[in-house]
Amino acid sequence: EEVRGEQMIFWHLLVLTYTVEEHTFEAMIAFKDQLSCAAAMDKIYPVIYSEYRDSMAQCIETEEASGYTVRPKPRPKGL
């Protein structure tokens, strides 16, 4: 979605789910963007998976804006 020539950035939740003796646990951690969420998942999930094979991790985009990126304005013709 764009606002005033800017592109919105949305919060992402890192969702970690794992099962221990028939009990399922879920944790959510908020990150400002997909890149931050993915970087955290790459560090955290291998540790969880080594202990709990019945587990998963994913980054889910929320509908809450965390910021904007400014797109450059087009160069005027003739320059």
Short mmCIF file of C-alpha atoms in Angstrom, two decimals, residues 2-56:
data_model
loop_
_atom_site.label_atom_id
_atom_site.label_comp_id
_atom_site.label_asym_id
_atom_site.label_seq_id
_atom_site.Cartn_x
_atom_site.Cartn_y
_atom_site.Cartn_z
CA GLU A 2 1.29 3.48 -0.84
CA VAL A 3 0.73 6.74 0.99
CA ARG A 4 1.99 10.05 -0.47
CA GLY A 5 4.62 8.33 -2.66
CA GLU A 6 5.81 6.26 0.28
CA GLN A 7 5.52 2.52 0.69
CA MET A 8 4.24 1.20 4.02
CA ILE A 9 6.28 -1.31 6.03
CA PHE A 10 4.33 -3.69 8.27
CA TRP A 11 5.20 -5.39 11.54
CA HIS A 12 6.00 -9.10 11.22
CA LEU A 13 5.48 -11.70 13.93
CA LEU A 14 7.92 -14.53 14.35
CA VAL A 15 5.66 -17.40 15.40
CA LEU A 16 7.41 -20.34 17.06
CA THR A 17 5.40 -23.49 17.75
CA TYR A 18 6.64 -26.69 19.34
CA THR A 19 5.24 -29.73 21.12
CA VAL A 20 6.50 -31.28 24.36
CA GLU A 21 4.84 -34.47 25.59
CA GLU A 22 1.54 -33.77 23.83
CA HIS A 23 1.46 -30.11 24.94
CA THR A 24 1.78 -27.50 22.21
CA PHE A 25 3.46 -24.19 23.00
CA GLU A 26 3.46 -21.06 20.87
CA ALA A 27 5.49 -17.87 21.17
CA MET A 28 5.26 -14.68 19.13
CA ILE A 29 7.90 -11.98 18.80
CA ALA A 30 7.27 -8.76 16.85
CA PHE A 31 9.79 -7.39 14.34
CA LYS A 32 9.70 -4.13 12.39
CA ASP A 33 9.98 -5.82 8.97
CA GLN A 34 10.31 -9.15 7.14
CA LEU A 35 14.09 -8.95 6.91
CA SER A 36 14.52 -8.59 10.69
CA CYS A 37 12.04 -11.38 11.35
CA ALA A 38 13.76 -13.76 8.93
CA ALA A 39 17.19 -13.00 10.42
CA ALA A 40 15.91 -13.77 13.93
CA MET A 41 14.23 -16.96 12.75
CA ASP A 42 17.50 -18.14 11.18
CA LYS A 43 19.21 -17.77 14.58
CA ILE A 44 16.46 -18.98 16.92
CA TYR A 45 14.78 -21.85 15.09
CA PRO A 46 17.79 -24.19 14.73
CA VAL A 47 18.15 -24.16 18.54
CA ILE A 48 14.47 -25.02 19.04
CA TYR A 49 14.52 -27.69 16.32
CA SER A 50 17.53 -29.41 17.85
CA GLU A 51 15.51 -29.95 21.05
CA TYR A 52 12.00 -30.32 19.62
CA ARG A 53 11.66 -31.99 16.22
CA ASP A 54 7.90 -31.42 16.25
CA SER A 55 8.23 -27.67 15.81
CA MET A 56 7.92 -24.89 13.26
#
